[in-house]
CSV table of N, CA and C in Angstrom, one decimal:
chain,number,residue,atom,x,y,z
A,1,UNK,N,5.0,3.5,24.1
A,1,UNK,CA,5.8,4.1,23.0
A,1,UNK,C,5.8,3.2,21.7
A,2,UNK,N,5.9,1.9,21.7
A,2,UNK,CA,6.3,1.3,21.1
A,2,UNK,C,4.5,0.9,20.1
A,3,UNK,N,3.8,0.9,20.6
A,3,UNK,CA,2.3,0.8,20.8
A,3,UNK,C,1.9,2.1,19.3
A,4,UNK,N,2.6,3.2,19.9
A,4,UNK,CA,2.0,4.7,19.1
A,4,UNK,C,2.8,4.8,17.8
A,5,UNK,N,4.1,4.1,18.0
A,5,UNK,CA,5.0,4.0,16.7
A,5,UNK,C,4.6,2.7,15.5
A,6,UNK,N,3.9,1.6,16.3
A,6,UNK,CA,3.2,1.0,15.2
A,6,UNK,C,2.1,1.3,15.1
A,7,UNK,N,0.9,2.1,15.5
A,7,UNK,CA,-0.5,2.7,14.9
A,7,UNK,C,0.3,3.7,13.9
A,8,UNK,N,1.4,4.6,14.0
A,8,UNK,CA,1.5,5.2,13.4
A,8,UNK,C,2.0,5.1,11.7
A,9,UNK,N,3.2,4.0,12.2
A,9,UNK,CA,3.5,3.8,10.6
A,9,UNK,C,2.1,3.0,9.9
A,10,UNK,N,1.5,2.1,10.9
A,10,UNK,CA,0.2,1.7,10.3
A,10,UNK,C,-0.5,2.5,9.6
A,11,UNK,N,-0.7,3.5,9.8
A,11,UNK,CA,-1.4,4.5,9.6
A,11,UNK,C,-0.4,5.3,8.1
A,12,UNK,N,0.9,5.3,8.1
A,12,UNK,CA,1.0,5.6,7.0
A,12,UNK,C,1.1,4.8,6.0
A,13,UNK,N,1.0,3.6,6.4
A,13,UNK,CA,1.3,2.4,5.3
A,13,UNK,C,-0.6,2.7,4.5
A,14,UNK,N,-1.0,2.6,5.5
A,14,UNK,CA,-2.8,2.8,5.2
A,14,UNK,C,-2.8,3.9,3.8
A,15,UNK,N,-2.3,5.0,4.5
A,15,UNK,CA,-2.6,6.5,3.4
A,15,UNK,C,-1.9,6.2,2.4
A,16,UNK,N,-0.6,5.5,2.6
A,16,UNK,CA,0.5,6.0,1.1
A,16,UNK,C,-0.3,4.9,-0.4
A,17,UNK,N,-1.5,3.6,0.7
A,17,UNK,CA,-2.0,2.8,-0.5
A,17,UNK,C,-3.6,3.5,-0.3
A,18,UNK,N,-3.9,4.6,0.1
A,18,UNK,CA,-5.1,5.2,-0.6
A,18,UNK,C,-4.8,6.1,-1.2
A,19,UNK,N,-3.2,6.5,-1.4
A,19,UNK,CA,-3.2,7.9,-2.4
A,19,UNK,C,-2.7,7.2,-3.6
A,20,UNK,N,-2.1,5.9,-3.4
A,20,UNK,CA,-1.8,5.0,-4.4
A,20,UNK,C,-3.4,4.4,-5.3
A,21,UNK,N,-3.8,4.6,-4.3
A,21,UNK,CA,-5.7,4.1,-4.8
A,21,UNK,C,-5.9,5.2,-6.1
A,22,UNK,N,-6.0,6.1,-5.1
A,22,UNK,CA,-6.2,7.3,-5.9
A,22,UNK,C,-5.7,7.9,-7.3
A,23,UNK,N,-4.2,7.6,-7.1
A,23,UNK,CA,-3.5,7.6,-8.3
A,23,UNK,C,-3.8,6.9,-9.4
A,24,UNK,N,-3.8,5.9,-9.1
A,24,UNK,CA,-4.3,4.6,-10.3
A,24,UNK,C,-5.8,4.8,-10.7
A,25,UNK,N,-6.6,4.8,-10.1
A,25,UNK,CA,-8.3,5.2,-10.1
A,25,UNK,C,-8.3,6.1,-10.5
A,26,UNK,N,-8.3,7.4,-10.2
A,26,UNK,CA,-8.8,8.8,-10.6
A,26,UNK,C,-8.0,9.9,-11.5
A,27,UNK,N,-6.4,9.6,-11.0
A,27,UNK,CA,-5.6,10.5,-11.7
A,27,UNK,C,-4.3,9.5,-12.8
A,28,UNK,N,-5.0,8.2,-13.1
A,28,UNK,CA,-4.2,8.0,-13.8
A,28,UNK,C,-3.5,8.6,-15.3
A,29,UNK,N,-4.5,9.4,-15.9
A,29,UNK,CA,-4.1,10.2,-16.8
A,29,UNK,C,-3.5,11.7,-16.9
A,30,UNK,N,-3.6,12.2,-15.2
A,30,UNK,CA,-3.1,13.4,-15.2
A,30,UNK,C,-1.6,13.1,-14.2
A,31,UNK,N,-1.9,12.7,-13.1
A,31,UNK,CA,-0.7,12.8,-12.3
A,31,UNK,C,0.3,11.5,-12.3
A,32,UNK,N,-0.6,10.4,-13.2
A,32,UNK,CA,0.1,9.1,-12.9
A,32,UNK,C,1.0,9.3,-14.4
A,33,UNK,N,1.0,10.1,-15.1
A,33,UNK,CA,2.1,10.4,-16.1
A,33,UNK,C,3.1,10.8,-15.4
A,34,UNK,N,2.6,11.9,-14.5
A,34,UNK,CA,3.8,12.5,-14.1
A,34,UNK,C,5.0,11.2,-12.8
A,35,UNK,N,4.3,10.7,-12.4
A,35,UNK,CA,4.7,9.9,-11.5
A,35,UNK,C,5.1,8.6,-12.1
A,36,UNK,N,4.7,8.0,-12.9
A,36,UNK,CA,5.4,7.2,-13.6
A,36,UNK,C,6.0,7.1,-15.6
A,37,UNK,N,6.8,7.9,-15.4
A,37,UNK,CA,7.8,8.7,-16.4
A,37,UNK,C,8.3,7.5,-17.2
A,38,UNK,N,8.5,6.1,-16.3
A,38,UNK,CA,8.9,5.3,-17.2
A,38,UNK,C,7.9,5.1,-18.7
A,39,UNK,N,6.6,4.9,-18.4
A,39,UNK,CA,5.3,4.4,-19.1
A,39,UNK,C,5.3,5.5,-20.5
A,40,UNK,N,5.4,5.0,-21.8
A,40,UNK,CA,5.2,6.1,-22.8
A,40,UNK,C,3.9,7.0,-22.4
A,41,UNK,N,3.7,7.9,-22.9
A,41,UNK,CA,2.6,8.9,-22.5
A,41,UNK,C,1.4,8.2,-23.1
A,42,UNK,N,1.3,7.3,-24.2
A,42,UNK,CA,0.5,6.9,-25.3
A,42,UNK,C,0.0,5.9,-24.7
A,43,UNK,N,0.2,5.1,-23.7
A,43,UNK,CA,-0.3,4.1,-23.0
A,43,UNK,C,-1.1,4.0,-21.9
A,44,UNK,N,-0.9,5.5,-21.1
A,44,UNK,CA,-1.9,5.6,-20.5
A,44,UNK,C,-3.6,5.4,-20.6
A,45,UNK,N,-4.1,6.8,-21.8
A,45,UNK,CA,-5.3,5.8,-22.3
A,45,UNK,C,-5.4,4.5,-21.8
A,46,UNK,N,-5.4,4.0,-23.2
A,46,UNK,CA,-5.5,2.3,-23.0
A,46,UNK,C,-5.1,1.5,-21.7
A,47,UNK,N,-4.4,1.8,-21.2
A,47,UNK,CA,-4.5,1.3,-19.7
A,47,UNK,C,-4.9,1.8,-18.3
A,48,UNK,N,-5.6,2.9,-18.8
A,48,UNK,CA,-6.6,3.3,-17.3
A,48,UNK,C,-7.4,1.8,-16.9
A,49,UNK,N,-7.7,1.1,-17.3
A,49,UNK,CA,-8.8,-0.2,-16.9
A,49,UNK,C,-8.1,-0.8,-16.2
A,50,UNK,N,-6.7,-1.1,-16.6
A,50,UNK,CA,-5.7,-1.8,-15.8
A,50,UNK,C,-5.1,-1.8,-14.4
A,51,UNK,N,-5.0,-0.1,-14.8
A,51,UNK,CA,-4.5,0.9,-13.5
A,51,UNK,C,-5.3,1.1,-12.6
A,52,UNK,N,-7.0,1.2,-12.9
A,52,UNK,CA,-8.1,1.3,-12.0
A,52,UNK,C,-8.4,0.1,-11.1
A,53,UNK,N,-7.7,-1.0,-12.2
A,53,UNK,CA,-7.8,-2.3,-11.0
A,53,UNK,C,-7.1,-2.7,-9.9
A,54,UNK,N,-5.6,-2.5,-10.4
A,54,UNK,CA,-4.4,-2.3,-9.2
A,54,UNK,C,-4.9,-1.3,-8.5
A,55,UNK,N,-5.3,-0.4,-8.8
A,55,UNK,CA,-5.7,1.0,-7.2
A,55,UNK,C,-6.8,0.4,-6.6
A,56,UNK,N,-7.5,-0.9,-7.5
A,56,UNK,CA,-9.2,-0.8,-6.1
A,56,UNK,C,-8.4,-2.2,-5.4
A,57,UNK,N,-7.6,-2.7,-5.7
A,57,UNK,CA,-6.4,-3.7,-5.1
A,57,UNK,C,-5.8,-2.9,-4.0
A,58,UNK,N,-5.6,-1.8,-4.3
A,58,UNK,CA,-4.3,-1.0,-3.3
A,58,UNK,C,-5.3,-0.6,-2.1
A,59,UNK,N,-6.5,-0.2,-2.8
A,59,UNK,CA,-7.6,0.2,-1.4
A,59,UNK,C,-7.9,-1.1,-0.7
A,60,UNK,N,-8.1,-2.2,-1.1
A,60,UNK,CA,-8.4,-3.3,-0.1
A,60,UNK,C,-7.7,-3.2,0.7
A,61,UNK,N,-6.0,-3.1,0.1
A,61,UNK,CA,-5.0,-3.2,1.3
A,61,UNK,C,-5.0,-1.8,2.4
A,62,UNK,N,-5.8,-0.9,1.7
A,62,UNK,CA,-5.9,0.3,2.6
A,62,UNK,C,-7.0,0.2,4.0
A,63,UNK,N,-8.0,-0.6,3.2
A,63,UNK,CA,-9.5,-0.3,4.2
A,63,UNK,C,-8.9,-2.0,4.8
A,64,UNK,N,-8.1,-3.1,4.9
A,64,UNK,CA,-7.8,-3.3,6.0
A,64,UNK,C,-6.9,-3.0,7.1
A,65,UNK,N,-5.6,-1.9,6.9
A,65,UNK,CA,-5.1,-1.5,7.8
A,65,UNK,C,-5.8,-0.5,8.8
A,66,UNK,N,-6.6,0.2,8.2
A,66,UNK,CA,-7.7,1.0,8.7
A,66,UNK,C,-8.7,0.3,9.6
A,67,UNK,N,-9.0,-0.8,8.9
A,67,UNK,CA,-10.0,-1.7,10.3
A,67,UNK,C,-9.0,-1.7,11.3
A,68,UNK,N,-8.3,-2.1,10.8
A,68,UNK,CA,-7.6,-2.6,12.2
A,68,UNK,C,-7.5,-1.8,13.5
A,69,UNK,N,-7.6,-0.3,13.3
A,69,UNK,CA,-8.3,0.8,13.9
A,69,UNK,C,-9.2,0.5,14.9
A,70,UNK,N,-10.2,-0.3,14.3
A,70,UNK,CA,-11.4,-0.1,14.9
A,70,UNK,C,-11.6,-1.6,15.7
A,71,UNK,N,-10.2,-2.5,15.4
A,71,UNK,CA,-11.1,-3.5,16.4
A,71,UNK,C,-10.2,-3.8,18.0
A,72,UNK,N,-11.3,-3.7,19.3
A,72,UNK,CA,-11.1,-3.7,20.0
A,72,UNK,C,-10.1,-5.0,20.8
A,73,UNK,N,-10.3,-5.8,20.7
A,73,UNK,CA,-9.1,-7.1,20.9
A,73,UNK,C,-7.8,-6.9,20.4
A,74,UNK,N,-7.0,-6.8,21.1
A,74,UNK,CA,-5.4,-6.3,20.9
A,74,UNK,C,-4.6,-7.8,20.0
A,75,UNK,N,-5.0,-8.9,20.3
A,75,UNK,CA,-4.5,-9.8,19.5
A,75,UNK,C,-5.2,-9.8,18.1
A,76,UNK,N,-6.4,-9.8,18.1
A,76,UNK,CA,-7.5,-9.7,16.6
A,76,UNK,C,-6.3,-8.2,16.1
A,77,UNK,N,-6.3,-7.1,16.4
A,77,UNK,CA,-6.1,-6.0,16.0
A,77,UNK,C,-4.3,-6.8,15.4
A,78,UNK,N,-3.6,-7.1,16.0
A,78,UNK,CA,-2.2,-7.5,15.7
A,78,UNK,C,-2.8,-8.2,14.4
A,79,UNK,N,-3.1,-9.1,14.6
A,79,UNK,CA,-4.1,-10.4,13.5
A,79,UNK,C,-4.1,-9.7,12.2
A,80,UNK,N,-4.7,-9.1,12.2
A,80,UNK,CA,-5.5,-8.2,10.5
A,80,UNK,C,-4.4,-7.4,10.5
A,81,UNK,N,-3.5,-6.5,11.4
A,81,UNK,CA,-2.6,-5.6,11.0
A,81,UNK,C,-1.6,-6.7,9.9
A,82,UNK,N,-0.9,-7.7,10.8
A,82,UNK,CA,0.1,-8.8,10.1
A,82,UNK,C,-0.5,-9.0,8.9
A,83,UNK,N,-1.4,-9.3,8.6
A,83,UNK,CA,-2.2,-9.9,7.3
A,83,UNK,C,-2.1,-9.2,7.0
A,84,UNK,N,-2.7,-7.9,6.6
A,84,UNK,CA,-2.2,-6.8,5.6
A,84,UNK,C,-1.3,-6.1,5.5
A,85,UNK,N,-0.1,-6.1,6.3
A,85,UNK,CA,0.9,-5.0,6.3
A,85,UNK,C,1.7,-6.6,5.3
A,86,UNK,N,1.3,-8.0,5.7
A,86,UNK,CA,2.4,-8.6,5.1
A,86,UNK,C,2.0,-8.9,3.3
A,87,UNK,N,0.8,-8.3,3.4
A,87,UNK,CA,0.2,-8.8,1.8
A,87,UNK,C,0.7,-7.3,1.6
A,88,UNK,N,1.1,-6.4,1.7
A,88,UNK,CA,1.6,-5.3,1.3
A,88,UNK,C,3.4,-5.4,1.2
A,89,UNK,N,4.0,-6.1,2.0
A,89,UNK,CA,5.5,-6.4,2.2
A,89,UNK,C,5.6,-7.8,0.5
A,90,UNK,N,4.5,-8.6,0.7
A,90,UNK,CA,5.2,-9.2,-0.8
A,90,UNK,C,4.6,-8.7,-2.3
A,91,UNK,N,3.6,-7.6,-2.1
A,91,UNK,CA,3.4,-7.2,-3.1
A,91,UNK,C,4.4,-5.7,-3.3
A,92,UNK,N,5.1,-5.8,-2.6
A,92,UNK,CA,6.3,-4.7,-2.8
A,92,UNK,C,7.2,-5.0,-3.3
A,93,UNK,N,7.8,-6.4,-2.2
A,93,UNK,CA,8.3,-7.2,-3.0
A,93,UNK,C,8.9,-7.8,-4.5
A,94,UNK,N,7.5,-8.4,-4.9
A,94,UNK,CA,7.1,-9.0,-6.2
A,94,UNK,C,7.8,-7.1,-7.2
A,95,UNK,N,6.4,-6.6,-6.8
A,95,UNK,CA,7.0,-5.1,-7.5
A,95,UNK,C,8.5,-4.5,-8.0
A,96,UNK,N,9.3,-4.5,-6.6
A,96,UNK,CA,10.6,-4.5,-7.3
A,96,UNK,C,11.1,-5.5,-7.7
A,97,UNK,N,11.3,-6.4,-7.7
A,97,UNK,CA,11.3,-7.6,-9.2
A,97,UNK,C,11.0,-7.4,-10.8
A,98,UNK,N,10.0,-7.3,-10.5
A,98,UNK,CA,9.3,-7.1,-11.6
A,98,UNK,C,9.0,-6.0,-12.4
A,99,UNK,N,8.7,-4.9,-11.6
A,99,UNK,CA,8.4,-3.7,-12.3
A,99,UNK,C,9.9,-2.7,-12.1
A,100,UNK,N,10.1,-1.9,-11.1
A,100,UNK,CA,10.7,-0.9,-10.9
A,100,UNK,C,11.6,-1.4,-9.0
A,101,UNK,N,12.6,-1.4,-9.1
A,101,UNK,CA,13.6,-1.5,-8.0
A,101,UNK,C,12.5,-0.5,-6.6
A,102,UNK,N,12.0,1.0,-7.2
A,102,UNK,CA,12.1,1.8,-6.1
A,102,UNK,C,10.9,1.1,-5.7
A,103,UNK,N,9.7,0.4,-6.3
A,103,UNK,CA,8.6,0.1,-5.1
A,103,UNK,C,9.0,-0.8,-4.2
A,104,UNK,N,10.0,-1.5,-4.2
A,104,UNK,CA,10.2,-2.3,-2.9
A,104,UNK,C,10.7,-1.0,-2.0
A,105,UNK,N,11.8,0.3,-2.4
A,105,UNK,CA,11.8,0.9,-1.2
A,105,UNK,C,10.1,1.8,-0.4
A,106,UNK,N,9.5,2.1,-1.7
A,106,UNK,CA,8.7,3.2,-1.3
A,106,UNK,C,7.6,2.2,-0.8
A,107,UNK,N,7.2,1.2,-1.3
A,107,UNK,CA,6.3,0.0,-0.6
A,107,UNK,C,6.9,-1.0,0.3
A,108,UNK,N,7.5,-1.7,0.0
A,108,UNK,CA,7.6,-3.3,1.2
A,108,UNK,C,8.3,-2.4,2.5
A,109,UNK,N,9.3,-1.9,2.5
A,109,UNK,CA,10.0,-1.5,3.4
A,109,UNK,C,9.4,-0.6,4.7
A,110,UNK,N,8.4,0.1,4.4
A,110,UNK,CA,7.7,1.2,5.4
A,110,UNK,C,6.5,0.0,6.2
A,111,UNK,N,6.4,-1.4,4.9
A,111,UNK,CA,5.2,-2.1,5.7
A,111,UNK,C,6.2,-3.2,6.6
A,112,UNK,N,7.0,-3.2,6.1
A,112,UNK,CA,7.9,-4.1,6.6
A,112,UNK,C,8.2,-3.6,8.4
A,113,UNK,N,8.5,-2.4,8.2
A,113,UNK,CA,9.3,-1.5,9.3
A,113,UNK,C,7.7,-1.9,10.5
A,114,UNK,N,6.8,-1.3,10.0
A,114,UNK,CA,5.4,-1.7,10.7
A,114,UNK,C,5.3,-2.8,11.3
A,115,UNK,N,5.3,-4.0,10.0
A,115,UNK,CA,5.3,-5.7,10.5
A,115,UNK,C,5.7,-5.7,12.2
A,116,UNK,N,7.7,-5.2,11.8
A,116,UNK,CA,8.5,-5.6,13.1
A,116,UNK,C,7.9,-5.1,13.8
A,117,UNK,N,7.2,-3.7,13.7
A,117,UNK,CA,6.5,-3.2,15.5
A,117,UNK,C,5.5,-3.5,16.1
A,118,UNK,N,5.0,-4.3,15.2
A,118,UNK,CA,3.5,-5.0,15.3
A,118,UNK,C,3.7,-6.3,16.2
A,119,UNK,N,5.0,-6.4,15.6
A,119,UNK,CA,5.6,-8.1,16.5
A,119,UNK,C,5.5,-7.7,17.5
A,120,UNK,N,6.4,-6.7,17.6
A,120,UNK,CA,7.1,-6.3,18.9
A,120,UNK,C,6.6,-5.6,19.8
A,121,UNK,N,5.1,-5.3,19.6
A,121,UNK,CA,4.3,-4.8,20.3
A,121,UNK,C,3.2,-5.9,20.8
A,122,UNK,N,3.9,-7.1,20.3
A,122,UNK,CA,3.0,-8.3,20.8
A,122,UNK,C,3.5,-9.0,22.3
């Protein structure tokens, strides 16, 4: 049980930073207006370059929760999950600090929740 509830949140910590990829990369001038309301509309332009780099950042963090899928050794698999779900817990972190209060709930917190099952599945 405890095993299928940490592949799972794993698995959505994985998606919510490839749709975050996506956002920043592809749709930063159409949906990422809508989604980030704080940013004057006039800024977008000029900072697609910026936003394209944080989303190929958000995929790293994507394509390694995703390995972790694929590797057979239950300790290695724990290994790379911790490493990325925890490089995703302080970059959520840092985020509500610095940027906006809600990315620590909508980021650190769901990787966080993961982390503990990942322990606790050790």
């Amino acid at each position: 049980m405890i095993a299928t509830l940490t592949s799972v949140l794993t698995a959505l910590v994985a998606l919510e930073h490839l749709y975050i990829l996506w956002l920043e990369m592809f749709a930063w001038e159409t949906a990422g207006k809508k989604t980030f309301r704080s940013l004057p509309e006039h800024l977008f332009t000029p900072t697609r370059g910026l936003a394209a780099n944080q989303g190929l950042y958000n995929g790293f963090l994507s394509a390694g929760l995703i390995w972790s899928f694929f590797i057979t050794d239950p300790q290695w698999m724990a290994n790379i999950r911790l490493f990325f779900l925890g490089c995703v817990v302080v970059a959520g972190i840092f985020g509500g600090i610095t940027a906006a209060r809600k990315i620590f709930f909508v980021q650190a917190v769901p990787a966080l929740l993961a982390l503990i099952f990942v322990i606790c599945s050790l």
